[in-house]
Coordinates of C-alpha atoms in Angstrom, one line a residue:
Chain A
M1 CA 20.4 136.2 316.1
E2 CA 17.9 136.4 318.9
N3 CA 18.3 137.2 322.5
K4 CA 15.8 134.7 323.7
T5 CA 17.0 133.9 327.2
F6 CA 19.5 135.1 329.7
P7 CA 20.2 131.8 331.5
Q8 CA 20.4 132.0 335.2
S9 CA 23.5 130.6 336.9
P10 CA 24.5 130.9 340.6
A11 CA 25.3 134.3 341.9
V12 CA 29.0 135.3 341.5
A13 CA 30.7 138.4 343.1
E14 CA 31.2 141.3 340.7
T15 CA 34.6 140.5 339.2
T16 CA 36.0 141.6 335.9
V17 CA 37.0 138.8 333.5
L18 CA 37.4 140.7 330.3
T19 CA 38.3 144.4 329.9
S20 CA 37.6 146.3 326.7
Q21 CA 41.3 146.1 325.8
I22 CA 41.5 142.4 326.3
F23 CA 38.3 141.8 324.4
L24 CA 39.6 143.9 321.4
N25 CA 42.9 142.0 321.4
H26 CA 41.1 138.7 321.7
W27 CA 38.7 139.4 318.9
Q28 CA 41.4 140.8 316.6
G29 CA 43.5 137.7 317.3
H30 CA 40.5 135.5 316.2
R31 CA 40.1 137.7 313.2
G32 CA 43.7 137.2 312.1
L33 CA 43.0 133.4 312.2
T34 CA 39.8 133.8 310.2
R35 CA 41.8 135.8 307.6
R36 CA 44.2 132.8 307.3
V37 CA 41.3 130.4 306.9
I38 CA 39.9 132.6 304.0
E39 CA 43.4 132.5 302.4
A40 CA 43.6 128.7 302.7
F41 CA 40.5 128.2 300.5
P42 CA 41.2 127.7 296.8
E43 CA 39.7 130.6 294.8
D44 CA 37.2 128.4 293.0
K45 CA 35.9 126.8 296.1
L46 CA 35.4 129.9 298.3
F47 CA 32.0 130.7 296.9
T48 CA 30.9 127.3 295.7
Y49 CA 32.0 124.4 298.0
S50 CA 29.3 123.3 300.4
I51 CA 28.4 120.4 302.6
G52 CA 24.8 119.3 303.4
G53 CA 23.2 122.4 301.7
M54 CA 25.0 124.9 303.9
R55 CA 26.3 128.3 302.6
P56 CA 29.7 128.3 301.0
F57 CA 32.5 129.8 303.2
G58 CA 32.6 133.1 301.2
Q59 CA 29.0 133.8 302.2
L60 CA 29.7 133.0 305.8
V61 CA 32.5 135.5 305.7
I62 CA 30.2 138.1 304.4
E63 CA 27.9 137.5 307.4
M64 CA 30.9 137.9 309.7
L65 CA 31.7 141.2 307.9
T66 CA 28.3 142.6 308.6
M67 CA 28.9 142.3 312.3
A68 CA 32.5 143.6 312.1
G69 CA 32.7 147.2 310.8
P70 CA 28.9 148.0 310.7
G71 CA 28.3 146.1 313.9
V72 CA 30.9 147.8 316.0
R73 CA 30.1 151.2 314.5
G74 CA 26.5 150.6 315.6
L75 CA 27.4 149.4 319.1
A76 CA 29.5 152.6 319.5
H77 CA 27.0 155.1 318.2
G78 CA 23.6 153.4 318.0
K79 CA 23.2 154.1 314.3
W80 CA 22.1 151.1 312.3
D81 CA 21.2 150.1 308.7
S82 CA 19.2 146.9 308.5
F83 CA 21.2 143.7 308.6
E84 CA 19.8 142.8 305.1
D85 CA 20.9 146.1 303.6
V86 CA 24.4 145.8 305.0
E87 CA 24.7 142.2 303.8
K88 CA 23.4 143.1 300.3
K89 CA 26.1 145.7 299.9
L90 CA 28.8 143.3 301.0
R91 CA 27.6 140.6 298.6
G92 CA 29.4 142.5 295.8
A93 CA 32.6 140.8 297.0
T94 CA 32.9 137.7 294.9
T95 CA 36.6 137.0 294.9
K96 CA 39.1 136.1 297.6
A97 CA 41.0 139.4 297.0
A98 CA 37.8 141.4 297.4
L99 CA 36.9 139.6 300.7
L100 CA 40.4 140.1 302.1
K101 CA 40.3 143.8 301.3
L102 CA 36.9 144.1 303.1
W103 CA 38.4 142.1 305.9
D104 CA 41.3 144.4 306.4
E105 CA 39.1 147.5 306.1
S106 CA 36.9 146.1 308.9
T107 CA 39.9 145.4 311.1
D108 CA 40.7 149.2 310.9
E109 CA 37.1 150.1 311.5
I110 CA 36.9 147.9 314.6
N111 CA 40.1 149.4 315.9
E112 CA 38.6 152.9 315.3
Y113 CA 35.1 152.4 316.8
W114 CA 35.7 149.8 319.6
P115 CA 37.6 152.2 321.9
Q116 CA 34.7 154.6 321.6
I117 CA 32.3 152.2 323.5
T118 CA 32.2 153.5 327.0
S119 CA 31.8 151.5 330.3
E120 CA 28.1 152.6 330.6
R121 CA 27.5 151.9 326.9
F122 CA 28.5 148.2 327.3
Q123 CA 25.6 147.7 329.7
E124 CA 23.0 149.7 327.7
I125 CA 20.2 147.8 325.9
E126 CA 20.5 148.3 322.2
K127 CA 18.4 147.3 319.2
V128 CA 21.2 145.8 317.1
F129 CA 20.6 146.4 313.4
G130 CA 17.3 147.9 314.5
Q131 CA 16.1 144.4 315.3
Y132 CA 17.9 142.3 317.9
E133 CA 17.5 143.6 321.4
G134 CA 20.0 143.1 324.2
P135 CA 22.9 144.7 326.1
V136 CA 25.9 146.0 324.0
Y137 CA 28.3 143.5 325.6
W138 CA 25.9 140.7 324.6
A139 CA 25.9 141.8 321.0
A140 CA 29.7 142.1 321.0
M141 CA 30.0 138.5 322.3
Y142 CA 27.5 137.4 319.6
F143 CA 29.6 138.9 316.9
M144 CA 32.7 137.1 318.0
D145 CA 31.0 133.8 318.8
N146 CA 29.3 133.8 315.4
E147 CA 32.7 134.2 313.7
I148 CA 34.2 131.3 315.7
H149 CA 31.1 129.2 315.0
H150 CA 31.2 129.7 311.2
R151 CA 35.0 129.6 311.0
G152 CA 34.8 126.1 312.6
Q153 CA 32.5 125.2 309.8
G154 CA 35.1 126.5 307.3
Y155 CA 37.6 124.1 309.0
V156 CA 35.3 121.1 308.0
Y157 CA 35.0 122.5 304.4
L158 CA 38.8 122.7 304.2
R159 CA 39.2 119.2 305.5
G160 CA 36.6 118.0 303.1
L161 CA 38.7 119.6 300.3
G162 CA 41.8 117.8 301.7
I163 CA 43.4 121.0 302.9
E164 CA 44.9 121.3 306.4
P165 CA 43.5 124.4 308.2
P166 CA 45.7 126.8 310.2
P167 CA 45.9 125.8 313.9
F168 CA 43.0 127.0 316.0
W169 CA 45.3 128.1 318.9
D170 CA 47.4 130.4 316.7
R171 CA 45.9 133.9 316.9
H172 CA 47.7 137.0 315.5
Chain B
M1 CA 46.2 124.9 322.8
E2 CA 49.1 127.3 322.8
N3 CA 49.4 130.8 324.0
K4 CA 51.7 131.9 321.2
T5 CA 50.9 135.5 320.8
F6 CA 49.0 138.3 322.6
P7 CA 48.1 140.4 319.6
Q8 CA 48.6 144.2 320.1
S9 CA 45.6 146.4 319.3
P10 CA 45.2 150.1 320.0
A11 CA 45.1 151.2 323.6
V12 CA 41.6 151.3 325.2
A13 CA 40.6 152.7 328.5
E14 CA 40.1 150.2 331.3
T15 CA 36.5 149.3 330.9
T16 CA 34.7 146.1 331.9
V17 CA 33.0 144.1 329.2
L18 CA 32.4 140.8 330.9
T19 CA 32.0 140.2 334.6
S20 CA 32.5 136.8 336.1
Q21 CA 28.7 136.4 336.4
I22 CA 28.0 137.4 332.8
F23 CA 30.8 135.0 331.6
L24 CA 29.3 132.1 333.6
N25 CA 25.8 132.7 332.3
H26 CA 27.1 133.1 328.8
W27 CA 29.2 129.9 328.9
Q28 CA 26.4 127.9 330.5
G29 CA 24.0 129.2 327.8
H30 CA 26.5 127.9 325.1
R31 CA 26.8 124.6 327.0
G32 CA 23.0 124.2 327.0
L33 CA 23.1 124.6 323.2
T34 CA 26.0 122.1 322.9
R35 CA 24.0 119.6 324.9
R36 CA 21.1 119.9 322.4
V37 CA 23.6 119.3 319.6
I38 CA 24.8 116.1 321.3
E39 CA 21.1 115.0 321.6
A40 CA 20.5 115.7 317.9
F41 CA 23.0 113.1 316.8
P42 CA 21.8 109.6 316.0
E43 CA 23.3 107.2 318.6
D44 CA 25.2 105.2 315.9
K45 CA 26.7 108.3 314.3
L46 CA 27.9 110.1 317.4
F47 CA 31.2 108.2 317.7
T48 CA 31.6 107.1 314.0
Y49 CA 30.5 109.9 311.5
S50 CA 33.3 112.0 310.2
I51 CA 34.1 114.3 307.4
G52 CA 37.6 114.7 305.8
G53 CA 39.3 112.5 308.4
M54 CA 38.2 114.6 311.4
R55 CA 37.3 113.2 314.8
P56 CA 33.7 112.2 315.3
F57 CA 31.6 114.6 317.3
G58 CA 31.6 112.3 320.4
Q59 CA 35.4 112.7 320.6
L60 CA 35.1 116.4 320.2
V61 CA 32.7 116.5 323.1
I62 CA 35.1 114.5 325.2
E63 CA 37.7 117.2 324.5
M64 CA 35.2 119.9 325.6
L65 CA 34.6 117.9 328.8
T66 CA 38.3 118.0 329.7
M67 CA 38.2 121.8 329.7
A68 CA 34.8 122.0 331.5
G69 CA 35.0 120.3 335.0
P70 CA 38.7 119.6 335.3
G71 CA 39.6 122.9 333.5
V72 CA 37.6 125.2 335.8
R73 CA 38.7 123.3 338.9
G74 CA 42.3 123.9 337.8
L75 CA 41.7 127.5 337.1
A76 CA 40.1 127.9 340.5
H77 CA 42.8 126.1 342.6
G78 CA 45.8 125.5 340.4
K79 CA 45.8 121.7 340.7
W80 CA 46.1 119.9 337.4
D81 CA 46.2 116.4 336.0
S82 CA 47.7 116.2 332.5
F83 CA 45.3 116.9 329.6
E84 CA 46.1 113.4 328.3
D85 CA 45.2 111.7 331.6
V86 CA 42.0 113.6 332.0
E87 CA 41.0 112.8 328.4
K88 CA 41.9 109.1 328.8
K89 CA 39.5 108.8 331.8
L90 CA 36.6 110.5 329.9
R91 CA 37.1 108.3 326.9
G92 CA 35.2 105.5 328.8
A93 CA 32.0 107.4 327.7
T94 CA 31.0 105.7 324.5
T95 CA 27.2 106.2 324.4
K96 CA 25.1 109.3 324.1
A97 CA 23.6 108.7 327.6
A98 CA 27.1 108.4 329.1
L99 CA 28.2 111.7 327.4
L100 CA 25.1 113.5 328.5
K101 CA 25.6 112.3 332.1
L102 CA 29.2 113.6 332.1
W103 CA 27.9 116.9 330.5
D104 CA 25.4 117.4 333.3
E105 CA 28.0 116.6 336.0
S106 CA 30.4 119.1 334.5
T107 CA 27.6 121.8 334.4
D108 CA 27.4 121.4 338.2
E109 CA 31.2 121.4 338.6
I110 CA 31.5 124.6 336.7
N111 CA 28.8 126.2 338.8
E112 CA 30.6 125.1 341.9
Y113 CA 34.2 126.1 341.0
W114 CA 33.7 129.2 338.8
P115 CA 32.5 131.5 341.6
Q116 CA 35.7 130.5 343.5
I117 CA 37.9 132.3 340.9
T118 CA 38.8 135.7 342.4
S119 CA 39.5 139.0 340.6
E120 CA 43.2 138.6 341.2
R121 CA 43.2 135.0 340.1
F122 CA 41.7 135.9 336.7
Q123 CA 44.9 137.9 335.9
E124 CA 47.4 135.4 337.3
I125 CA 49.6 133.4 334.9
E126 CA 48.8 129.7 335.1
K127 CA 50.2 126.6 333.6
V128 CA 47.0 125.1 332.4
F129 CA 47.0 121.3 332.6
G130 CA 50.6 121.8 333.6
Q131 CA 51.5 122.7 330.1
Y132 CA 49.9 125.8 328.4
E133 CA 50.9 129.0 330.0
G134 CA 48.8 132.2 330.1
P135 CA 46.5 134.3 332.2
V136 CA 43.5 132.5 333.8
Y137 CA 41.0 134.7 331.9
W138 CA 42.8 133.7 328.6
A139 CA 42.4 130.0 329.5
A140 CA 38.7 130.5 330.3
M141 CA 38.1 132.1 327.0
Y142 CA 40.0 129.3 325.3
F143 CA 37.7 126.7 326.9
M144 CA 34.6 128.5 325.7
D145 CA 35.9 129.4 322.2
N146 CA 37.1 125.8 321.7
E147 CA 33.6 124.5 322.5
I148 CA 32.0 127.0 320.0
H149 CA 34.6 126.0 317.4
H150 CA 34.0 122.3 317.6
R151 CA 30.3 122.6 318.1
G152 CA 30.2 124.5 314.7
Q153 CA 31.9 121.5 313.2
G154 CA 29.1 119.3 314.8
Y155 CA 26.6 121.5 312.9
V156 CA 28.3 120.5 309.6
Y157 CA 28.2 116.8 310.6
L158 CA 24.5 117.1 311.4
R159 CA 23.8 118.8 308.0
G160 CA 25.9 116.2 306.3
L161 CA 23.6 113.6 307.9
G162 CA 20.5 115.5 306.7
I163 CA 19.6 116.7 310.3
E164 CA 18.7 120.3 311.1
P165 CA 20.8 121.5 314.1
P166 CA 19.2 123.6 316.9
P167 CA 19.4 127.3 316.2
F168 CA 22.8 129.0 317.1
W169 CA 21.2 132.0 318.8
D170 CA 19.1 129.9 321.2
R171 CA 21.1 129.6 324.5
H172 CA 19.6 128.1 327.6

C-alpha cells in the first residue's frame, strides 16, 4: 500500500457521491459476499491452494482482516499497531471456522468504529499503520478496494478448483 | 449486475466520504493501473489464456469498457443502449492495440461526461442499460468495483503465465 500519486482529472463541482452511511452499507455488503467466498472453499484448500506462486486465499483473507477491525479503529482514533504486528496476531487463524469467527468480529468492530469517523476526520492526513500516508477517505477506499481485488483472485482459485463462486452482484 | 439488496448497517450521521472529484480521480487512477495490466499481457494470451473455464482477460476488459464510456454517458443523461448491444460493438477489438485505443477513448469520455452528473442525479433511481435498477451512485460504484474485481482476476492470469503484474497500490 503506497499513496504514490493523486492523479489529476478535470475539475468537477463539489458534489457528494458517497456519504458515510452509504459507504458503510456498501462495504458491509461486499464483506458479506467475501464471507460467502470463504465458505465456498473446501477446508483443505483454503490455506494451501495457490496459482502461480500467489498466497492461498486464507492468507489473503488475513490481510483483509488487518484492514477491517484494526484499520477502521485506527482511522477513527489514530492509534495504530504496525501492519506486520496486526497480521502476525491474525495468522493464528488456520481453519475456516477461525477465519469466519474473526470475520464476524470485524463486522461488529467496523459497525462500532466507522460511525465515529467525523466529516473533518475523513479529510485529515493520517499515517495508516504508522506507515502509509494519505487522507482518511483514501485509506478507507484502499481497504475496500483491496478486499475486492483479492476476492476476485479467490474467484479464480474457486474456478480452478471446479467450484462455482457466489455471484459478484449479490451483496448482503 | 443486479441490485438485489441494500444491506442495512447502523445509522451514521450524514457525512461526505467521496466527492464527485475524488471519485473521478480515484476511478481514473484505477483505470491507469488496469491499462498497465492490459499492456503486461503477451499479445497471444490476451484473448486466449484462461483458468477454470473463465473468460480470457481481453473479454473481461471489453466488459469493463461497456461500463466506462457508455456507462457514464448513460448515468449523465439517462440514454442507454442495451448492455448486449454495447458489448457486441466492442467485441470487434481483438488485438491489444485496439483494446488500448478503446481504453484511451473511454478515459476521455469519462472525463467529459462524469462532471455533467449533478448532485441530485447521483441520488436518482436509474434503469442502467435499461435493465438494472438502482441509484446513480450505486451504478457508478458497480462500474468501478467490477473493474477492480476482474482486474484482480487478470493478476492471477499473469502470475499463471509467470509474469509479475504492476503493483496494486500504484495508481496513475
